[in-house]
PDB file of C-alpha atoms in Angstrom:
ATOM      1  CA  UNK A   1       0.000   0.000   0.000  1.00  0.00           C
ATOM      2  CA  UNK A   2       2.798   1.956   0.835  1.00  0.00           C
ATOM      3  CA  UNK A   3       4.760   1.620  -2.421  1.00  0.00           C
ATOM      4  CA  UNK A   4       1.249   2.192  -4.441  1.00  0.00           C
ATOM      5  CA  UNK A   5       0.790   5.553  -2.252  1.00  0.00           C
ATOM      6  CA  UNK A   6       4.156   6.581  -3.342  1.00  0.00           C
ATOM      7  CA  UNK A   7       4.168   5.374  -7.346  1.00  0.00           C
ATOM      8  CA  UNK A   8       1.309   7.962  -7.042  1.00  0.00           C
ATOM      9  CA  UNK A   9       2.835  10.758  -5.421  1.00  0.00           C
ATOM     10  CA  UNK A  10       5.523  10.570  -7.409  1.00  0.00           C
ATOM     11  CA  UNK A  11       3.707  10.062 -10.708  1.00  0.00           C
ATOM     12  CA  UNK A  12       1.607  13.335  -9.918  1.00  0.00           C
ATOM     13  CA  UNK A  13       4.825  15.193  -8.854  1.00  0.00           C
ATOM     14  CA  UNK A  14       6.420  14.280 -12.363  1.00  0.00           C
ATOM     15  CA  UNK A  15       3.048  15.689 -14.583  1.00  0.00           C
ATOM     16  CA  UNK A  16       3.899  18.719 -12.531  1.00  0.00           C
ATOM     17  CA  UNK A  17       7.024  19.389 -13.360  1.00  0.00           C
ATOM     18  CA  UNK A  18       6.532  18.030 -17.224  1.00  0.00           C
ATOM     19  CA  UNK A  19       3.145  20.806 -17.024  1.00  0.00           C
ATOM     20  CA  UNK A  20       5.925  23.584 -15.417  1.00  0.00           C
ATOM     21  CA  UNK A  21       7.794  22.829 -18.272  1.00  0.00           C
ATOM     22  CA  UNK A  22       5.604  23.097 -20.989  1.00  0.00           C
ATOM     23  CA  UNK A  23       4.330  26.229 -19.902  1.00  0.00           C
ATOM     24  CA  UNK A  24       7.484  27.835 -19.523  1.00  0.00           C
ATOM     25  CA  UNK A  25       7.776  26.476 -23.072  1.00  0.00           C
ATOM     26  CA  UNK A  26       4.989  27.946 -24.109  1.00  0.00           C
ATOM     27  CA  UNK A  27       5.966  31.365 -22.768  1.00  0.00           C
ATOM     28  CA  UNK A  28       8.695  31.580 -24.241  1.00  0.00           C
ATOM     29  CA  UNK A  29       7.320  31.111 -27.416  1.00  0.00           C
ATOM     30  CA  UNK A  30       5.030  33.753 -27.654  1.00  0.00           C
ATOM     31  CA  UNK A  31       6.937  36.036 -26.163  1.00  0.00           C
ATOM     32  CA  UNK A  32       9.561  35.423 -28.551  1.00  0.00           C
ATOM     33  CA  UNK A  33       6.808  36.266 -31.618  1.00  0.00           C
ATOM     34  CA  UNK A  34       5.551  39.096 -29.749  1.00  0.00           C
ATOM     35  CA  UNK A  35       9.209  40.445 -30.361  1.00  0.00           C
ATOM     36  CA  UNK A  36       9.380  39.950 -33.551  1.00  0.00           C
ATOM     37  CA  UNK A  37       6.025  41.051 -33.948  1.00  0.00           C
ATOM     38  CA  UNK A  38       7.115  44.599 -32.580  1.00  0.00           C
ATOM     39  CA  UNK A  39      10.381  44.511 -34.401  1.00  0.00           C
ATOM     40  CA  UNK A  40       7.983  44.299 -37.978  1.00  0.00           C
ATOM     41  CA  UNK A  41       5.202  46.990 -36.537  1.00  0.00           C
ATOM     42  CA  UNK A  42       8.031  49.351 -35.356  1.00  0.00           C
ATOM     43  CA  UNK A  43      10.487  49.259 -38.167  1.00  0.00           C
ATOM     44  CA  UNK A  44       8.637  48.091 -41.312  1.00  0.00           C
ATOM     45  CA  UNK A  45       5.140  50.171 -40.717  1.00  0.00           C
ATOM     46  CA  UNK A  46       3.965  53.309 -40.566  1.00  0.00           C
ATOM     47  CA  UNK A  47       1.071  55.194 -40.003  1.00  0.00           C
ATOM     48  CA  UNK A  48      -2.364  53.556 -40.093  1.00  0.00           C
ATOM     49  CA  UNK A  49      -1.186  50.299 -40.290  1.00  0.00           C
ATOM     50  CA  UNK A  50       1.092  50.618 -37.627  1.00  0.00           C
ATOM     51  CA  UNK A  51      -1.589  51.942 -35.503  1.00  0.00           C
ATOM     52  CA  UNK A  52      -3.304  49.339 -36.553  1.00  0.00           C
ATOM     53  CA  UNK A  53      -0.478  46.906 -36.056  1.00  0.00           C
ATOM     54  CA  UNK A  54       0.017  47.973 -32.499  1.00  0.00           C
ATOM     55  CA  UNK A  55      -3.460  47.676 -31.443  1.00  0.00           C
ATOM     56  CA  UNK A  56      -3.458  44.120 -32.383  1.00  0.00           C
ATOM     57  CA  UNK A  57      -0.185  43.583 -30.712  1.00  0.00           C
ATOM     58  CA  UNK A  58      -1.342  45.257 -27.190  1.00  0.00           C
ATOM     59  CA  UNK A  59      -4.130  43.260 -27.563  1.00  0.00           C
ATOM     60  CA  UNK A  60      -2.218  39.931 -27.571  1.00  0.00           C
ATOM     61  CA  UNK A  61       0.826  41.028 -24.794  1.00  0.00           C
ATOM     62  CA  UNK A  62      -2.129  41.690 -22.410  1.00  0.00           C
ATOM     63  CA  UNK A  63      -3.500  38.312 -23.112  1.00  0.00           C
ATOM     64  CA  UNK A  64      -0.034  36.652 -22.200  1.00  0.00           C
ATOM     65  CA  UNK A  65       0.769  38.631 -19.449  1.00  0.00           C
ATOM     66  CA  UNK A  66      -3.191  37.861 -18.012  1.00  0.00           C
ATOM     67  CA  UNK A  67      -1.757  34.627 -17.863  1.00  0.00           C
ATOM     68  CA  UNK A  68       1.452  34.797 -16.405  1.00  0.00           C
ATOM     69  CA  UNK A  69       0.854  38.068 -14.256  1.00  0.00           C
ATOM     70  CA  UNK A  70       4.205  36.754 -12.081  1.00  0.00           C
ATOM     71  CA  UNK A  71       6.644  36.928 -15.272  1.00  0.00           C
ATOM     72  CA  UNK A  72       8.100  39.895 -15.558  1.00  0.00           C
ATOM     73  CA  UNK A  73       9.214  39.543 -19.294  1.00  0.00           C
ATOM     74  CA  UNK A  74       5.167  40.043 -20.122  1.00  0.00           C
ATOM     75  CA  UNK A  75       4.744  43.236 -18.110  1.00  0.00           C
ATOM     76  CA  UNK A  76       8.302  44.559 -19.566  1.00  0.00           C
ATOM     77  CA  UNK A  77       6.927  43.477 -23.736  1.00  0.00           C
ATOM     78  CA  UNK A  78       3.081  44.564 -22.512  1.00  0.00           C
ATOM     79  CA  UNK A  79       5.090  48.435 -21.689  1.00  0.00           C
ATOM     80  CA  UNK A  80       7.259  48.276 -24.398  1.00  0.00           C
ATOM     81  CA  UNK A  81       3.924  47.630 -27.062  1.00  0.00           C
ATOM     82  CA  UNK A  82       1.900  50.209 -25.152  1.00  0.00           C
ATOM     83  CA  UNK A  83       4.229  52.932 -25.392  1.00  0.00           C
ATOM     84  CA  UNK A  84       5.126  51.876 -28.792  1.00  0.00           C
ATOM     85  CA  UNK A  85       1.377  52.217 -29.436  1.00  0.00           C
ATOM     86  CA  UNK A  86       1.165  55.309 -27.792  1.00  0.00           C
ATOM     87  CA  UNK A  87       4.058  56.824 -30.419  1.00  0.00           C
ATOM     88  CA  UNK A  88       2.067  55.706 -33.243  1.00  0.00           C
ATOM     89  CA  UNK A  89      -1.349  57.029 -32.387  1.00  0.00           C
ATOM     90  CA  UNK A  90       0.422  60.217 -31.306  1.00  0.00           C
ATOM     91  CA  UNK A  91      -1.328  63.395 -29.753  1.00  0.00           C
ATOM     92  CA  UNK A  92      -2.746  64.167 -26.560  1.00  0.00           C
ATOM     93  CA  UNK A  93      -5.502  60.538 -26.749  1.00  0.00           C
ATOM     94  CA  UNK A  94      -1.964  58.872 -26.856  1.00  0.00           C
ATOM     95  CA  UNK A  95      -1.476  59.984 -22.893  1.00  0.00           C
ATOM     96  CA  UNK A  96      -3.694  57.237 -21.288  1.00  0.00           C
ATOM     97  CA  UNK A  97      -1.120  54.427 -23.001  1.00  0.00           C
ATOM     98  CA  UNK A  98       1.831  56.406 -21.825  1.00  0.00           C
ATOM     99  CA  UNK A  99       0.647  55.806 -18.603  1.00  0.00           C
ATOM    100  CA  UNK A 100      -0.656  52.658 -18.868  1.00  0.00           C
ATOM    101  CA  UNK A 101       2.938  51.523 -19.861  1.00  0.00           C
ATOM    102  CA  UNK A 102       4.513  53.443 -16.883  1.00  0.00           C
ATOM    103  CA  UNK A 103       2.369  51.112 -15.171  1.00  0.00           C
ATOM    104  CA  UNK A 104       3.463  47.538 -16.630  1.00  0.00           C
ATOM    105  CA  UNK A 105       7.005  48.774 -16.082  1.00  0.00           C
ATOM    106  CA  UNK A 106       6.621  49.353 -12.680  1.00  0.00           C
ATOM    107  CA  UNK A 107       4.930  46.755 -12.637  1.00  0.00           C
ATOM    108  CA  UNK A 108       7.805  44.300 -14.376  1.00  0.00           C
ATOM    109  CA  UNK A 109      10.260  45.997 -11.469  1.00  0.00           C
ATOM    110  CA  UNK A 110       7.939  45.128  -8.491  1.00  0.00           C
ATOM    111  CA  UNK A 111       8.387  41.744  -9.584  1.00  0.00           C
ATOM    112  CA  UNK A 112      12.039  41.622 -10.504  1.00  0.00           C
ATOM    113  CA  UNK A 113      13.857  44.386 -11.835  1.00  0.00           C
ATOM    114  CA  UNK A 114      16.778  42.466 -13.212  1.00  0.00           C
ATOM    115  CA  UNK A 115      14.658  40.685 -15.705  1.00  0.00           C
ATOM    116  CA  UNK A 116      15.762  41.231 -19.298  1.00  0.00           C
ATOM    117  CA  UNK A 117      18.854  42.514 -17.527  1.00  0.00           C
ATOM    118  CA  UNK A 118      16.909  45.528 -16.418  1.00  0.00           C
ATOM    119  CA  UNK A 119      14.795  46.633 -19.692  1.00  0.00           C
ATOM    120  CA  UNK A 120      12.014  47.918 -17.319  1.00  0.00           C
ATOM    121  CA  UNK A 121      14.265  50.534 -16.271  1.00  0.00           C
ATOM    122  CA  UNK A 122      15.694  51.148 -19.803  1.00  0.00           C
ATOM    123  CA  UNK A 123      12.103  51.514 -21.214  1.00  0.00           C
ATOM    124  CA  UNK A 124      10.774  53.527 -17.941  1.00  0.00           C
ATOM    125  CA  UNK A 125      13.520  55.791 -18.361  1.00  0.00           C
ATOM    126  CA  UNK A 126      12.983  56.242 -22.308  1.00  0.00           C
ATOM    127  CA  UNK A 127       9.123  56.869 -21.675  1.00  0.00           C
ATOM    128  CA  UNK A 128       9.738  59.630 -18.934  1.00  0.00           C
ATOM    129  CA  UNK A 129      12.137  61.468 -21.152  1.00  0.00           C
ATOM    130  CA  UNK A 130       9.842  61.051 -24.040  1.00  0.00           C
ATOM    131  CA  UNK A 131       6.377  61.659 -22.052  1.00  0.00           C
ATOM    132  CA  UNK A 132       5.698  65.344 -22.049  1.00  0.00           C
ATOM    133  CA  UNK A 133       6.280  66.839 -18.759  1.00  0.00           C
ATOM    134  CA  UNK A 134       3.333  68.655 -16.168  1.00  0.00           C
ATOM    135  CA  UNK A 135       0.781  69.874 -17.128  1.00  0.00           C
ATOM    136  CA  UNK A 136       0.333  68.156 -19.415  1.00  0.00           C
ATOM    137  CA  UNK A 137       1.971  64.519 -18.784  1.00  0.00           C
ATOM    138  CA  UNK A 138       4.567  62.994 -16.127  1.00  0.00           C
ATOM    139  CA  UNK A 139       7.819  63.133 -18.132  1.00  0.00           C
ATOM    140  CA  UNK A 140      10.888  64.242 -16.238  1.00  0.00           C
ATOM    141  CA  UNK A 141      14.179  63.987 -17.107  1.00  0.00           C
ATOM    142  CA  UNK A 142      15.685  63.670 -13.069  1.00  0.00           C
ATOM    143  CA  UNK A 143      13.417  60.587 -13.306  1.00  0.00           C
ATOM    144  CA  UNK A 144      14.695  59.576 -17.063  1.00  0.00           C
ATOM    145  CA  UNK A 145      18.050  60.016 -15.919  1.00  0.00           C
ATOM    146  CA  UNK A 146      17.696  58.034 -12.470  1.00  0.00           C
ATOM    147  CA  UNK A 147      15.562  55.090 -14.330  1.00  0.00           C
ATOM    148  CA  UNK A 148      18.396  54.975 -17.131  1.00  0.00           C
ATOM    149  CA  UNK A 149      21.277  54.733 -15.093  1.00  0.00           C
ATOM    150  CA  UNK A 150      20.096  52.081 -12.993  1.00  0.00           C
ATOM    151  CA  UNK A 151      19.524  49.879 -16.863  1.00  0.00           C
ATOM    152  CA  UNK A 152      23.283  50.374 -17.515  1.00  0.00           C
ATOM    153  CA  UNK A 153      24.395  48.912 -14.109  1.00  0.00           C
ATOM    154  CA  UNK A 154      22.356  45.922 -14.693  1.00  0.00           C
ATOM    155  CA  UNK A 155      23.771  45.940 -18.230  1.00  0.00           C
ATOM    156  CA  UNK A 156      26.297  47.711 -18.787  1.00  0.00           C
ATOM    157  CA  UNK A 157      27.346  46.731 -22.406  1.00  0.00           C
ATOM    158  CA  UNK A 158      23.967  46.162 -23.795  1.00  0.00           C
ATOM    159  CA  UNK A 159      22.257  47.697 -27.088  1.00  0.00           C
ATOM    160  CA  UNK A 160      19.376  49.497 -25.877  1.00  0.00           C
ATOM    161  CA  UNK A 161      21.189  50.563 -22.238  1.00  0.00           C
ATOM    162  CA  UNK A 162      23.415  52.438 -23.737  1.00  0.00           C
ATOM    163  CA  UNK A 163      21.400  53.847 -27.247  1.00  0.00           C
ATOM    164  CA  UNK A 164      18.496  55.314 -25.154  1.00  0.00           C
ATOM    165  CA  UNK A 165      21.244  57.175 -22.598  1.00  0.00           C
ATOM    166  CA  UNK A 166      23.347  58.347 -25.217  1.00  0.00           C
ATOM    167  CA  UNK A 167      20.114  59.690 -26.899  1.00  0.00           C
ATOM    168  CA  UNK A 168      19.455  61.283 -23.129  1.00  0.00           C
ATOM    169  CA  UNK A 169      22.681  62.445 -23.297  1.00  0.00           C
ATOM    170  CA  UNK A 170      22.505  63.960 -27.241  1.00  0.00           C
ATOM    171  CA  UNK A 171      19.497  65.504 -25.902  1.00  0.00           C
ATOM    172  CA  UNK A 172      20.788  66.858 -23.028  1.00  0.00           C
ATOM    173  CA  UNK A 173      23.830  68.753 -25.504  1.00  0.00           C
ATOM    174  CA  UNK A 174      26.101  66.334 -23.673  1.00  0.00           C
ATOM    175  CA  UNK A 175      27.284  65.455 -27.067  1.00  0.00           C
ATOM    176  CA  UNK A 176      30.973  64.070 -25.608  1.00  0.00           C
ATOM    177  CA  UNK A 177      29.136  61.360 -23.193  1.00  0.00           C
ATOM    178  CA  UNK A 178      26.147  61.183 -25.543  1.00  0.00           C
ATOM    179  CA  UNK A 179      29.369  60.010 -28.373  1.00  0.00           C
ATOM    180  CA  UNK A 180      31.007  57.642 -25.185  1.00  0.00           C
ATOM    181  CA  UNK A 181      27.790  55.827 -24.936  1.00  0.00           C
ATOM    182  CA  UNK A 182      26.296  55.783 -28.767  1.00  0.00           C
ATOM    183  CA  UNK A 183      30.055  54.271 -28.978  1.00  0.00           C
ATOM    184  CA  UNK A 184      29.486  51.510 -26.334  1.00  0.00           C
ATOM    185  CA  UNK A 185      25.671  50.345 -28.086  1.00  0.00           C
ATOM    186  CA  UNK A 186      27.792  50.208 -31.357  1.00  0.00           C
ATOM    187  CA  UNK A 187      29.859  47.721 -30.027  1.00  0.00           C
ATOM    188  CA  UNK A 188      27.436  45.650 -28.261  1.00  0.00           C
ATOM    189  CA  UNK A 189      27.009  41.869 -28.727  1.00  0.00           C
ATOM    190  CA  UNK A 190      24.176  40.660 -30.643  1.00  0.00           C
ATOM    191  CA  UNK A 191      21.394  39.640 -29.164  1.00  0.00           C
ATOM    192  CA  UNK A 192      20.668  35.871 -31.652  1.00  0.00           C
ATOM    193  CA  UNK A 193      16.708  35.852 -30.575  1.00  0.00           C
ATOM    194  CA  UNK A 194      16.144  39.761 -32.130  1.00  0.00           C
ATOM    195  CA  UNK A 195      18.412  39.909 -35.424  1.00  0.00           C
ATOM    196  CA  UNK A 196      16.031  42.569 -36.586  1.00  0.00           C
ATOM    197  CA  UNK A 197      15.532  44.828 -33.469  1.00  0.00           C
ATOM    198  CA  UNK A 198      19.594  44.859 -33.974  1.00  0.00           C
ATOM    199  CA  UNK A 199      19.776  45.538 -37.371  1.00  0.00           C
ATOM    200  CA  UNK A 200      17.368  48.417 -37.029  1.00  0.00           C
ATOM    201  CA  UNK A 201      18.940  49.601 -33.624  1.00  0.00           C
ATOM    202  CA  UNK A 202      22.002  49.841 -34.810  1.00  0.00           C
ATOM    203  CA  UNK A 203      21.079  52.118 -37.913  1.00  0.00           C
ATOM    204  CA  UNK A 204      19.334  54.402 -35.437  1.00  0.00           C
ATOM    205  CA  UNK A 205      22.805  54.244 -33.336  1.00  0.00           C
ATOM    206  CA  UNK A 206      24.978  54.681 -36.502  1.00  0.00           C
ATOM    207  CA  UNK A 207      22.623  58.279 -37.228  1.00  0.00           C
ATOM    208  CA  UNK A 208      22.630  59.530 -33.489  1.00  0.00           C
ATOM    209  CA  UNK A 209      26.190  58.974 -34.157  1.00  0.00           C
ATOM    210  CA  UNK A 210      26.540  61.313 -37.224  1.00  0.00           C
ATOM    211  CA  UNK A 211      24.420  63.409 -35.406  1.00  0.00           C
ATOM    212  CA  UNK A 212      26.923  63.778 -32.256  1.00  0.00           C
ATOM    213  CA  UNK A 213      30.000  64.110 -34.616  1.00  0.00           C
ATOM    214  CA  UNK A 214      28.487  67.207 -36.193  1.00  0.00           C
ATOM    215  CA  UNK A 215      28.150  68.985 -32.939  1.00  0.00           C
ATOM    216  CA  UNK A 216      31.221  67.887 -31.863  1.00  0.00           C
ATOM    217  CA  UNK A 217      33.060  69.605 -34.598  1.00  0.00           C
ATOM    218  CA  UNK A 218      31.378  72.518 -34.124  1.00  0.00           C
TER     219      UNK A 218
END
């Protein structure tokens, strides 16, 4: 009796972990084509039917992070499509995304800031220096600056870390650090799951860059 009490503990342990499993699978997976999704939307489309585009998109990143509310990759994609969303539809009705995806970041952080090797931060910083500031939105560059610094100690060498604080930096008219950094995202190691987001990134790094160099010879 013993031994049959057992078989079946054990057996029911095992379909747990082979369920755990699959789900992370599962997870992974459409996360990974929500990225690409983006990477299409963001880089390939423009106006209506990137509008359009994102719409579907927020749509889908709230259904997977509905269903895995404790992962913080979901609430860091489910910002990163609303603010993206937000750019696209543009204008003063784009506000209530803005803050909706201040929300999932803080969100993503609450739960583990590290995640993605901090892209909460990176993107929370990005949206309060792009978010108009009072009256009319919550933008603030102390904040921007605070939120972005804390991304590049979590990852110091990465793409977007250091292409969204040079861009700070460029737009600060802190062209030598805003040249250190764009510098440091060119050099960055490729990231094999987002070929696209790279390829694209990096042409918006090698422009900033061209950018930079013409104030700098000034």
């Amino acid at each position: 009796m013993k031994l049959i009490k057992y078989i079946s503990i054990l057996g029911i342990f095992l379909v747990s972990i082979s369920s755990n499993a699959q789900s992370k699978e599962s997870f992974e997976k459409q996360l990974l084509l929500v990225q690409h999704s983006w990477a299409k939307i963001y880089y390939e489309s423009s106006g209506d039917a990137q509008e359009d585009g994102f719409e579907q998109l927020e749509n889908e990143i709230a259904s997977l992070a509905k269903s895995f509310p404790n992962k913080a990759e979901a609430w860091i994609w489910h910002g990163i499509v609303q603010s993206s969303y937000a750019g696209a539809k543009g204008g003063l009705g784009a506000l209530s995304l803005a803050k909706a995806a201040k929300k999932s970041f803080e969100k993503a952080i609450e739960i583990d800031g590290a995640a993605m090797l901090g892209s909460a931060y990176t993107s929370l910083g990005n949206l309060y220096h792009q978010v108009p500031g009072w009256p009319i939105g919550f933008g603030d560059d102390d904040d921007a600056k605070r939120f972005l610094e804390k991304s590049l100690k979590l990852n110091p060498d990465g793409l977007d870390s250091n292409y969204f604080y040079g861009q700070f930096m460029y737009d600060e008219r802190n062209y030598k650090l805003a040249n250190e950094y764009l510098l440091k995202a060119r050099s960055a190691p490729e990231r094999e799951s987002r070929p696209l987001a790279d390829q694209y990134r990096q042409e918006e790094v090698l422009t900033l860059l061209a950018k930079v160099d013409k104030k700098l010879r000034k």
